[in-house]
C-alpha positions as semicolon CSV with decimal commas, in nm:
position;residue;x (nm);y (nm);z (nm)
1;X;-5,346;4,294;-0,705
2;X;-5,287;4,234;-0,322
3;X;-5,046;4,533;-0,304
4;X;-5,273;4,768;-0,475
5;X;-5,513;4,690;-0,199
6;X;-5,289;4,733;0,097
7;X;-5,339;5,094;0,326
8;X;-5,046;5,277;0,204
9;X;-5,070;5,178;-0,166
10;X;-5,027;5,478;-0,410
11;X;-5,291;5,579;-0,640
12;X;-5,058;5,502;-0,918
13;X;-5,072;5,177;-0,792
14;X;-5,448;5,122;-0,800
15;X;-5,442;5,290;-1,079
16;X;-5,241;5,031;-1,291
17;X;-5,412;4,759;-1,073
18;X;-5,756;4,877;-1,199
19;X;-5,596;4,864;-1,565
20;X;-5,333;4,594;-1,622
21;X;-5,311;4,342;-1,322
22;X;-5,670;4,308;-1,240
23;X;-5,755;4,245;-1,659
24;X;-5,473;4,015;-1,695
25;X;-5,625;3,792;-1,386
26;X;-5,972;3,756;-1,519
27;X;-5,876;3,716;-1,879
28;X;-5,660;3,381;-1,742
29;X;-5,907;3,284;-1,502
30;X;-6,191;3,291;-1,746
31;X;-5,905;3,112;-2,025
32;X;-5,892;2,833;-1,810
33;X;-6,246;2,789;-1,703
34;X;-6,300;2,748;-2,109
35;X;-5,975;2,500;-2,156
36;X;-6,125;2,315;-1,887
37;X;-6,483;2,314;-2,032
38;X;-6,296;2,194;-2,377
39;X;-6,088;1,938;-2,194
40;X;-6,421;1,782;-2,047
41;X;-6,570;1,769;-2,367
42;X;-6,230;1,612;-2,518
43;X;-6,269;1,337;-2,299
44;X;-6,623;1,316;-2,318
45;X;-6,542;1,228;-2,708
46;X;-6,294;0,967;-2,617
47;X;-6,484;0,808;-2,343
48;X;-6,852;0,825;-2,405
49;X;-6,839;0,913;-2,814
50;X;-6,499;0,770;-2,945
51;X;-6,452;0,776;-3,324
52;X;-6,109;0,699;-3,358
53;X;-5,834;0,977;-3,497
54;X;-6,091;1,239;-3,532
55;X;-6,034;1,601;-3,572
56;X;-6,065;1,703;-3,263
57;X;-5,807;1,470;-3,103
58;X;-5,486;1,544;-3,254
59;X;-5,234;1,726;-3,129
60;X;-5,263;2,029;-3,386
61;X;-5,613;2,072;-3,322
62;X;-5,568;2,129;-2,990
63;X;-5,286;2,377;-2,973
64;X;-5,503;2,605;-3,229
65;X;-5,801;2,549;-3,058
66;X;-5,606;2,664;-2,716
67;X;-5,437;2,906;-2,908
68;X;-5,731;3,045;-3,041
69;X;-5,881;3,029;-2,660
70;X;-5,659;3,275;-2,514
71;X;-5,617;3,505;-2,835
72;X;-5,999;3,568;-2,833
73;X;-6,037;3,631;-2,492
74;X;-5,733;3,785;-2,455
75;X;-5,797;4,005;-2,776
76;X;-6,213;4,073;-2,712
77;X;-6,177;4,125;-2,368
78;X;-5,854;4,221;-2,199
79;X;-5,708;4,437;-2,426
80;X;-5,991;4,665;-2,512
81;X;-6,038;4,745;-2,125
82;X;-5,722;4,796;-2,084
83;X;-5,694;5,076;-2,343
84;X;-6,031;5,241;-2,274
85;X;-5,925;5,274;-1,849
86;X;-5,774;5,561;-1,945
87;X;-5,928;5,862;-1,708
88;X;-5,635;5,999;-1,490
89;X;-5,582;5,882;-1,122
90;X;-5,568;6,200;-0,965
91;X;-5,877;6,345;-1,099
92;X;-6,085;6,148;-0,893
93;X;-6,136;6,076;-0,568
94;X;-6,309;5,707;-0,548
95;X;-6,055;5,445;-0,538
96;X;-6,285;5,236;-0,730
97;X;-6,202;5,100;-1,089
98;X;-6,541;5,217;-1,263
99;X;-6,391;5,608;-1,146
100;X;-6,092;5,526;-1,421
101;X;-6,371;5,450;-1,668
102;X;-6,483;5,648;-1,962
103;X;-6,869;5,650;-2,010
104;X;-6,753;5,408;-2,339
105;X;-6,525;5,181;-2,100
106;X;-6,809;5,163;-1,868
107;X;-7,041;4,970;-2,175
108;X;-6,775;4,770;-2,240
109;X;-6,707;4,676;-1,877
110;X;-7,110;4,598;-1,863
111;X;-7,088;4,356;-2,195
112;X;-6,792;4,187;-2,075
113;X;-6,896;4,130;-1,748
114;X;-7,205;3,955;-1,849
115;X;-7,049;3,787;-2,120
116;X;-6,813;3,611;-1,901
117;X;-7,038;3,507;-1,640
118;X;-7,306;3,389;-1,950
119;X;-6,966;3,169;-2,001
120;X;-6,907;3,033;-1,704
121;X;-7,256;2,901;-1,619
122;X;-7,231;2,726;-1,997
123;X;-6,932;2,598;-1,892
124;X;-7,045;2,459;-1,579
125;X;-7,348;2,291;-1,728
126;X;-7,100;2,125;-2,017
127;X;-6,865;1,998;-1,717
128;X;-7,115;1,847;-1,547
129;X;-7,274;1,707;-1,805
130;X;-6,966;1,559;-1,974
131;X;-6,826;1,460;-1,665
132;X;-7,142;1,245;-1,548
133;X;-7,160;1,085;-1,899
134;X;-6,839;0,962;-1,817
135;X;-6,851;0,795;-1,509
136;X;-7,152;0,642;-1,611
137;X;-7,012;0,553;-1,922
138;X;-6,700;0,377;-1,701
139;X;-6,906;0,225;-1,453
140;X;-7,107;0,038;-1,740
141;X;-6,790;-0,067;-1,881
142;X;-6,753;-0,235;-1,505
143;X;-7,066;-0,409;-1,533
144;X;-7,031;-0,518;-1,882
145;X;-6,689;-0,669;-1,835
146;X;-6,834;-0,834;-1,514
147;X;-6,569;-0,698;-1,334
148;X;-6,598;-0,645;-0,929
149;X;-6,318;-0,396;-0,927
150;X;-6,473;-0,224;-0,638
151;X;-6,147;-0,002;-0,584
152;X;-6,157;0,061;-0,928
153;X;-6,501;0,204;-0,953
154;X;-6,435;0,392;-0,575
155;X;-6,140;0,535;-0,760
156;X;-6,357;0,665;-1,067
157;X;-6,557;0,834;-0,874
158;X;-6,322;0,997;-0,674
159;X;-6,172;1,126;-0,965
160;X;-6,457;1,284;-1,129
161;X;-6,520;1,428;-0,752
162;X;-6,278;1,576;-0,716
163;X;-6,277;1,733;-1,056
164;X;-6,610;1,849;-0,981
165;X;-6,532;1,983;-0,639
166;X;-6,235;2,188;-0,770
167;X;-6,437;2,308;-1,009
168;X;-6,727;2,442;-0,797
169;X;-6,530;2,565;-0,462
170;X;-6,295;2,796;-0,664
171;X;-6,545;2,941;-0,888
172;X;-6,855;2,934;-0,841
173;X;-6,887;3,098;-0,490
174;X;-6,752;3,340;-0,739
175;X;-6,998;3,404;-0,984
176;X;-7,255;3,389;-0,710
177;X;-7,144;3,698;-0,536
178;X;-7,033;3,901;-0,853
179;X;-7,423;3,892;-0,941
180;X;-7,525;4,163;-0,643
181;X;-7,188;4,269;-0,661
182;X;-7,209;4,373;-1,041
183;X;-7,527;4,526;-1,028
184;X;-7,408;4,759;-0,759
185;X;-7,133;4,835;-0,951
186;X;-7,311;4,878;-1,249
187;X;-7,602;5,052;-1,136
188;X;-7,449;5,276;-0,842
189;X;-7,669;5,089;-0,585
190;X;-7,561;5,181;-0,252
191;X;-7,707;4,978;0,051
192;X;-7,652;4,855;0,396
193;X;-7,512;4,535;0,276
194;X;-7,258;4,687;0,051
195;X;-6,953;4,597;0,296
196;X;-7,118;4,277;0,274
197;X;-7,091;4,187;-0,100
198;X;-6,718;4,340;-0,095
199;X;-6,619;4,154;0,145
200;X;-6,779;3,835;0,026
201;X;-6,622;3,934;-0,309
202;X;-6,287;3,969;-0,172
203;X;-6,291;3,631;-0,011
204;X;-6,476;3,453;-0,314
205;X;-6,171;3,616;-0,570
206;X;-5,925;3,448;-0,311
207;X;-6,078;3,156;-0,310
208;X;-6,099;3,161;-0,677
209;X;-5,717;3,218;-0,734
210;X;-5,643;2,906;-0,543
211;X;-5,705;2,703;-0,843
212;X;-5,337;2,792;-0,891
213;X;-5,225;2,584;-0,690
214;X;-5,543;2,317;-0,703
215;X;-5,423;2,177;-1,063
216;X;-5,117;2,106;-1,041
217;X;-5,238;1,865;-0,744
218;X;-5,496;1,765;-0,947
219;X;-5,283;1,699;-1,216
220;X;-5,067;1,432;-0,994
221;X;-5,360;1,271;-0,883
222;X;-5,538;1,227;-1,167
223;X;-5,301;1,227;-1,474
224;X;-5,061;0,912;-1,446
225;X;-4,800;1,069;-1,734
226;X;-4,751;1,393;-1,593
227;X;-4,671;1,210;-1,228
228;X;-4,413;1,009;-1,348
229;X;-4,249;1,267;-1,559
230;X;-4,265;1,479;-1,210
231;X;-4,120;1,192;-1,020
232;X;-3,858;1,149;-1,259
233;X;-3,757;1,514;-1,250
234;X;-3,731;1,514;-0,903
235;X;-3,540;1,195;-0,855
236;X;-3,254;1,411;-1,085
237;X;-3,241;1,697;-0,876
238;X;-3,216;1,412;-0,572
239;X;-3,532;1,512;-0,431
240;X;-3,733;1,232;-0,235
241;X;-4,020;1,087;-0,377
242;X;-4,132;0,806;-0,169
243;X;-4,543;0,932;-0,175
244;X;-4,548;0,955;-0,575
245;X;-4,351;0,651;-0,640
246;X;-4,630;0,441;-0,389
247;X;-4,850;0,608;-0,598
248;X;-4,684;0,509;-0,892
249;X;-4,665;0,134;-0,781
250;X;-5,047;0,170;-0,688
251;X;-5,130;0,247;-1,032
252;X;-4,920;-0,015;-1,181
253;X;-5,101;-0,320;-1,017
């Protein structure tokens, strides 16, 4: 995607930017924002609503449910879009995606568009929700227990913070500026405040793809299992681990 952006990038290069690398990063971007809406709402079942061995948390409902996650995004959205971007590069002379677009392609780019972001604000909403329930639902246990863990309730809510705050800095800056963006797009608006919404739709799609590198860190911090498998793999390769294996203590006590 960067490349296809840079001054001396080919047409050919846009072109299968517009079709194939540009698709493939939305369909996994809007994959995980649903894994993580159905990850909240896992835990919001084992927290706030447990019901022992149910359904919904065993292992083999999960991978089909994840499974079927990706294949109907994947399937509804990505592929179709990339078959129907099928106008030839060098007919046209706007370096814009819509211009590979058939009229058909263009519909489809309009239902998909508002489909995702319909899915994202959902999403949102269940996150927050979910996530809320919980740390009440924890900070009761606290008081019930008559507990004064005060590091333990700090930590609780730090947790669900920084969830939260992940969450919200990578994308919904986002899906704020893809609403003017998309309807000039969409509607061939042209204004003064068109460099504007690209550029704040540049910076917002950057900001988005951080959330690469986000969960994994969120992931040590928050998930005790997958930190000391990662501080065991490192201590084979000889790698030095002093800051996860304080952590690691820290947890223990």
């Amino acid at each position: 995607m960067a490349a296809s952006r840079l001054s001396g990038a080919t047409v050919w290069l846009m072109a299968f930017d517009c079709r194939f690398s540009s698709v493939i990063f939305y369909s996994c971007m809007y994959t995980s924002i649903a894994l993580m809406g159905l990850i909240s709402l896992d835990r919001f079942f084992k927290i706030v609503r447990p019901c022992g061995k149910a359904l919904g948390q065993s292992v083999t409902f999960s991978v089909v449910t994840s499974s079927l996650v990706w294949l109907v995004l994947f399937a509804g959205t990505a592929i179709p879009t990339m078959i129907l971007t099928d106008e030839s590069p060098v007919n046209v002379t706007s370096q814009n995606c819509m211009s590979l677009k058939s009229p058909t392609a263009m519909a489809l780019h309009s239902y998909v568009v508002l489909s995702m972001e319909l899915l994202f604000w959902i999403v949102s909403i269940l996150i927050v929700s979910c996530y809320v329930c919980i740390t009440m639902k924890v900070l009761q246990s606290f008081r019930n227990s008559g507990s004064n863990n005060s590091q333990g309730r700090k930590r609780t809510k730090l947790r669900v913070f920084f969830i939260l705050l992940v969450f919200f800095v990578c994308f919904v800056p986002l899906h704020i500026v893809r609403i003017p963006s998309t309807i000039h797009q969409l509607l061939h608006i042209h204004s003064c405040m068109d460099s504007w919404v690209k550029i704040g739709h540049k910076f917002c799609l950057w900001l988005s793809s951080t959330n690469a590198c986000l969960d994994p860190l969120l992931y040590i911090y928050l998930c005790r299992e997958y930190r000391d498998k990662l501080v065991d793999m490192l201590k084979a390769r000889g790698i030095c681990v002093g800051l996860f294996s304080d952590e690691k203590e820290e947890d223990s006590q």
